[in-house]
Structure formats: C-alpha cells, structure tokens
XYZ file of C-alpha atoms in Angstrom:
305
model
C -22.846 55.095 -11.347
C -21.976 53.997 -7.892
C -23.444 50.619 -6.890
C -23.860 49.079 -3.506
C -21.497 46.138 -3.762
C -19.376 43.913 -1.597
C -16.300 42.015 -2.586
C -16.976 38.572 -3.953
C -15.832 35.404 -2.195
C -13.775 32.977 -4.194
C -15.400 29.801 -5.449
C -14.451 26.356 -4.216
C -11.624 24.623 -6.061
C -12.029 20.843 -6.184
C -9.176 18.538 -7.133
C -10.370 15.047 -8.017
C -8.087 12.173 -6.985
C -8.593 8.383 -6.875
C -9.351 6.508 -3.635
C -6.218 5.592 -1.742
C -4.590 8.994 -2.217
C -2.641 10.125 0.860
C -2.629 13.912 1.414
C 0.351 15.524 3.148
C 1.235 19.173 3.751
C 4.822 20.220 3.147
C 6.269 22.630 5.712
C 9.829 23.848 6.129
C 11.701 23.476 9.387
C 12.776 26.833 10.801
C 16.353 25.838 11.516
C 17.271 23.793 8.449
C 14.653 24.748 5.842
C 14.302 21.037 5.195
C 10.814 19.950 4.070
C 8.711 18.012 6.576
C 5.489 16.296 5.569
C 2.471 16.382 7.870
C -0.281 13.845 7.247
C -3.635 15.446 6.490
C -5.566 12.262 5.781
C -6.380 9.682 3.138
C -9.076 9.890 0.478
C -11.280 6.770 0.593
C -14.673 5.756 -0.757
C -16.230 6.270 2.671
C -14.402 9.591 3.193
C -14.179 11.023 -0.329
C -13.791 14.728 0.555
C -11.151 16.552 2.529
C -10.788 20.303 3.155
C -7.115 21.197 2.925
C -7.187 25.025 2.616
C -9.681 27.813 3.281
C -10.525 30.271 0.542
C -10.416 34.046 0.817
C -13.186 36.477 1.733
C -14.251 39.555 -0.189
C -14.000 43.008 1.394
C -16.921 45.235 2.347
C -16.788 47.267 -0.836
C -19.161 50.208 -1.361
C -21.845 48.580 0.794
C -19.976 49.802 3.885
C -20.919 53.415 3.060
C -24.595 52.667 3.770
C -23.720 51.907 7.363
C -21.393 54.832 8.075
C -24.071 57.519 8.676
C -21.685 60.405 8.087
C -18.842 58.900 10.051
C -15.987 57.720 7.939
C -14.775 54.243 8.630
C -12.187 52.391 6.634
C -13.617 49.553 4.644
C -12.631 46.040 5.617
C -10.221 44.861 2.929
C -10.479 41.472 1.289
C -8.682 38.561 2.908
C -6.642 36.178 0.854
C -7.048 32.455 1.032
C -4.622 29.949 2.517
C -1.676 28.867 0.438
C -0.269 25.400 1.060
C 2.104 23.065 -0.666
C 0.657 19.567 -0.728
C 2.095 16.183 -1.563
C -0.389 13.684 -3.005
C 0.707 10.049 -2.988
C -1.395 7.282 -4.508
C -0.948 3.965 -2.743
C -2.417 0.908 -4.401
C -5.168 -0.657 -2.282
C -4.891 -4.455 -2.298
C -5.356 -7.384 0.051
C -2.066 -9.168 -0.621
C 1.316 -7.762 -1.665
C 3.655 -10.095 -3.552
C 7.156 -9.195 -2.359
C 10.439 -10.770 -3.465
C 13.802 -10.187 -5.070
C 13.795 -9.818 -8.872
C 13.041 -12.933 -10.930
C 11.580 -14.954 -8.044
C 8.360 -15.723 -9.924
C 5.904 -13.125 -8.621
C 4.521 -12.265 -12.044
C 4.185 -15.932 -12.953
C 2.187 -16.571 -9.782
C -0.018 -13.544 -10.429
C -0.724 -14.734 -13.983
C -1.660 -18.230 -12.738
C -4.119 -17.201 -10.028
C -5.690 -14.150 -11.717
C -6.480 -12.930 -15.227
C -3.697 -10.364 -15.068
C -1.172 -10.504 -17.892
C 2.069 -9.130 -16.453
C 5.257 -9.210 -18.479
C 7.154 -12.438 -17.777
C 10.751 -13.121 -18.802
C 13.825 -15.002 -17.558
C 15.763 -11.883 -16.561
C 15.572 -9.604 -13.493
C 13.450 -6.426 -13.238
C 10.860 -7.611 -15.756
C 8.205 -5.867 -13.648
C 8.776 -2.118 -13.492
C 5.351 -1.015 -12.214
C 2.970 -2.683 -9.735
C 0.516 -5.102 -11.352
C -2.923 -5.836 -9.908
C -4.975 -8.988 -10.260
C -8.131 -10.401 -8.685
C -8.193 -13.974 -7.415
C -11.621 -15.611 -7.344
C -12.281 -18.776 -5.278
C -12.727 -21.984 -7.279
C -16.130 -22.552 -5.651
C -17.310 -19.055 -6.580
C -20.992 -19.249 -7.563
C -21.556 -15.620 -8.503
C -23.196 -14.819 -5.177
C -20.382 -12.712 -3.796
C -20.711 -9.923 -1.269
C -22.422 -6.684 -2.207
C -19.220 -5.000 -3.391
C -19.058 -2.656 -0.408
C -15.812 -1.219 0.857
C -14.380 -0.807 4.304
C -13.082 2.451 5.802
C -9.877 2.435 3.757
C -11.368 1.420 0.440
C -10.712 -2.321 0.600
C -13.224 -4.719 -0.861
C -15.313 -6.872 1.495
C -15.867 -9.514 -1.178
C -14.683 -13.124 -0.961
C -12.166 -12.535 -3.732
C -8.652 -11.178 -3.152
C -6.876 -8.267 -4.807
C -3.199 -9.081 -5.354
C -0.477 -6.519 -5.996
C 2.712 -7.679 -7.713
C 5.326 -5.279 -6.346
C 8.439 -4.940 -8.575
C 11.487 -6.796 -7.319
C 13.297 -5.353 -4.299
C 17.047 -5.158 -3.864
C 19.357 -4.185 -1.003
C 18.919 -0.473 -0.245
C 15.306 -0.342 -1.458
C 14.265 1.391 1.784
C 16.720 4.182 0.930
C 15.376 4.630 -2.590
C 17.782 2.343 -4.458
C 16.023 0.713 -7.385
C 12.959 2.935 -6.951
C 12.519 1.360 -3.543
C 10.236 4.049 -2.100
C 8.051 4.006 -5.198
C 7.516 0.260 -4.742
C 7.378 -0.136 -0.962
C 4.717 2.527 -0.453
C 2.174 0.244 -2.139
C 2.820 -2.512 0.400
C 1.650 -0.246 3.244
C -1.979 -0.386 2.082
C -2.130 -4.200 1.930
C -3.242 -6.548 4.701
C -0.829 -9.426 4.169
C 2.627 -9.749 2.618
C 3.206 -12.866 0.529
C 6.994 -13.186 0.657
C 8.094 -15.244 -2.335
C 11.457 -17.043 -2.317
C 13.372 -18.659 -5.187
C 14.268 -22.226 -4.186
C 16.931 -22.371 -6.915
C 18.878 -19.392 -5.561
C 22.140 -20.051 -3.747
C 21.323 -17.109 -1.452
C 17.680 -17.942 -0.744
C 17.976 -17.526 3.027
C 20.081 -14.351 2.713
C 17.539 -12.861 0.291
C 14.742 -13.572 2.749
C 16.652 -11.771 5.510
C 17.563 -8.863 3.201
C 13.947 -8.224 2.186
C 12.862 -8.194 5.826
C 15.618 -5.708 6.672
C 14.411 -3.397 3.917
C 10.841 -3.650 5.212
C 12.065 -2.787 8.700
C 14.131 0.185 7.521
C 11.396 1.689 5.351
C 9.511 4.617 6.891
C 8.429 3.971 10.464
C 9.125 0.243 10.255
C 5.423 -0.602 10.013
C 5.996 -2.963 7.090
C 8.105 -5.278 9.248
C 5.150 -5.801 11.609
C 2.686 -6.740 8.884
C 1.549 -10.398 8.725
C 3.587 -12.488 6.291
C 3.232 -15.776 4.488
C 6.546 -17.158 3.235
C 6.238 -19.095 -0.029
C 9.125 -21.023 -1.587
C 8.709 -21.135 -5.374
C 10.211 -23.101 -8.281
C 9.944 -26.547 -6.718
C 9.746 -28.029 -10.211
C 13.433 -27.300 -10.851
C 14.906 -26.947 -7.356
C 17.117 -29.501 -5.577
C 17.908 -31.339 -8.813
C 21.458 -30.201 -9.512
C 24.633 -28.853 -8.004
C 23.862 -25.188 -8.751
C 21.799 -24.571 -5.634
C 23.203 -24.280 -2.141
C 20.625 -26.628 -0.635
C 20.421 -30.261 -1.609
C 16.886 -30.878 -0.379
C 13.673 -29.202 0.613
C 14.144 -30.340 4.207
C 17.551 -28.677 4.391
C 16.237 -25.331 3.119
C 13.203 -25.543 5.399
C 15.422 -26.096 8.424
C 17.520 -23.018 7.635
C 14.473 -20.811 7.010
C 12.757 -21.802 10.240
C 15.848 -20.731 12.171
C 15.228 -17.080 11.242
C 11.464 -17.002 10.602
C 9.469 -15.393 13.453
C 6.368 -17.422 12.491
C 5.458 -20.822 11.030
C 3.580 -19.732 7.882
C 5.742 -21.477 5.277
C 4.424 -23.007 2.036
C 5.955 -24.593 -1.058
C 4.790 -24.197 -4.652
C 5.718 -24.276 -8.302
C 3.944 -21.302 -9.853
C 4.896 -22.376 -13.376
C 3.465 -25.889 -12.973
C 0.683 -24.643 -10.645
C 1.768 -27.164 -8.022
C 0.379 -26.216 -4.611
C -1.016 -22.931 -5.943
C -4.707 -23.641 -5.253
C -3.988 -24.713 -1.681
C -1.841 -21.621 -1.191
C -4.551 -19.229 -2.299
C -7.249 -20.892 -0.200
C -5.054 -20.643 2.872
C -4.055 -17.053 2.110
C -7.732 -16.102 1.667
C -8.571 -17.500 5.112
C -5.577 -15.763 6.639
C -6.482 -12.398 5.053
C -10.032 -12.711 6.357
C -8.704 -13.358 9.865
C -6.318 -10.383 9.653
C -9.119 -8.083 8.454
C -11.386 -9.151 11.308
C -8.613 -8.590 13.855
C -7.804 -5.161 12.416
C -11.468 -4.118 12.411
C -11.864 -5.220 16.039
C -8.793 -3.219 17.075
C -10.071 -0.108 15.290
C -13.455 -0.401 17.009
C -11.734 -0.784 20.362
C -9.633 2.318 19.753
C -12.696 4.307 18.757
C -14.454 3.237 21.940
C -11.435 4.223 24.035
C -11.217 7.623 22.308
C -14.939 8.161 22.706
C-alpha cells in the first residue's frame, strides 16, 4: 500500500569532549596535497557546543505526488550531509606552566606546593606526561570564589592550577622528545615558570635554549608569554667545583645579561627554601596578567562592535 511519505532527516550526532579541546578542520592544499589545519574554535565551559558539519536532508518521497496534479515532476532527491576530517587536540588548562630541562626539579616543586604526587627520581625524563596540581594560599579560610570560570575555562578562584610540563630538550619545537605533545599545553597557561638548575654547568645555555624552543614553536606565541625565572637547588649549588659558577651573584649577573625582564627568584624546592614567597608572588603576578588579558579582550570586542 502506497503511503504519503517524505524522506527522513538524519539525527544529530553529538561527540562529547572535555573543556579545553581545540577543534580544527583538515583540508588538503590543491598544489601539494599537504594537510592544512583551519581553526574552528575551542570547547569551553562557557561555549560548550560547536556545530562543525551540517547533516543531510531527506528527499520529497511519495508526498510529492499529492502536489503534482497530473503533471509529472521529478522528486527532489535526498541531500547528503557534510563530510569533514577534524583534528581534536586537548590542551591542559592551567594558570602556571612549569617549564625546564629534564631533572631541574619541576616535579619536586609541584609536590611541595600542591598535593600532587608526581614521580620523582634522580635521572632525566622522570615525567613523561603533564602533571596537574592545585596550590592553595596559606591564609586560605575556605571562603574562596564561587568556582566560576572565565571564557576559556580557567578558574577565577584564589588558588592556582599548576602544570608540570615534561622536560624539554633542544629541538622540542620540531617534535624531538615529544616536543609538540608537551609544548601545546603551555599555550593555555597564563604564566610560564621557567625553572633553572643552579648546579648545572650549562645553566645559562639551558635558559637560552628553552626560550629558543618556545620562540620556534608554532606561531611564536609562547615566547611572548609572561615568564618568571626561578633558580632551583640552592641547597647544593655553589659548594663545589662541579658547577661553572662559584657564587649566586656570578650566576645572577650572567642571567640578567640575557633576560628581557627582572623577574628572577631563587629557591630550594627540596628544602622548601623560598617556596612560599615564590608562590605568593606568582599568584599576584598571575592575577595581574589575567586582569590585563581580560581588559585587552574587552577592548578588542568594543573595537569589533
């Protein structure tokens, strides 16, 4: 028995992803067939839904015969939906990124200022995945902010989210040592805490190398991010002939020659020397950076509007 029917439209397909997921469409260049990635947007708590492809439409089906009135007209065929190849990249959302060469003491610092329990050992590349921890102020009385998030999913609370990025080596910006997998997490942070090993003979060279890798990664945005340089391992530095520098003053003089700012602090993460002062200062600096960024975004919105 013939029924009056139309083709059915396809149902919506929803792919659930965590906040901080960057959506990119992969397209091939006509000349080289090399893939190029076009940014479609970022999934955040304030913008949790994004339409990336339109579904198909059903054809007219037998319902078209009711409208023909003796005149034959071809039925409108169904239309297929869009087909796209997408790249989904999750970037860790944190306030502060701990960046350094392997075995500089990032995991030790994270374990001292948060409740995180990263793997700690006296050999390089102990950390193989990013570790997150939450620092809470010492004067925290339980009356924190309301837990709301900003436009990119960052907490507005007084605490800080720290991301321990696995150690970087020369060539990280080109993918050596899983460089891209590590550096992409730094992009979502507000401040880079650049940790240096005071016992290393190449402390100054390592500082310069890390900054070169930040500059060479992607669009170079990482090199423009605010940094705080922290020299670690004061408890064992400058006490023997192994290190290149005989005193703190000598190392400080060499660092200031190549540092584009004056944010330089000294700690011993293992002995917790200077750690509390560091975190208080970093918290104030992050707050200032967030306020500046928010003001710039509002200004851009006003100019676009």
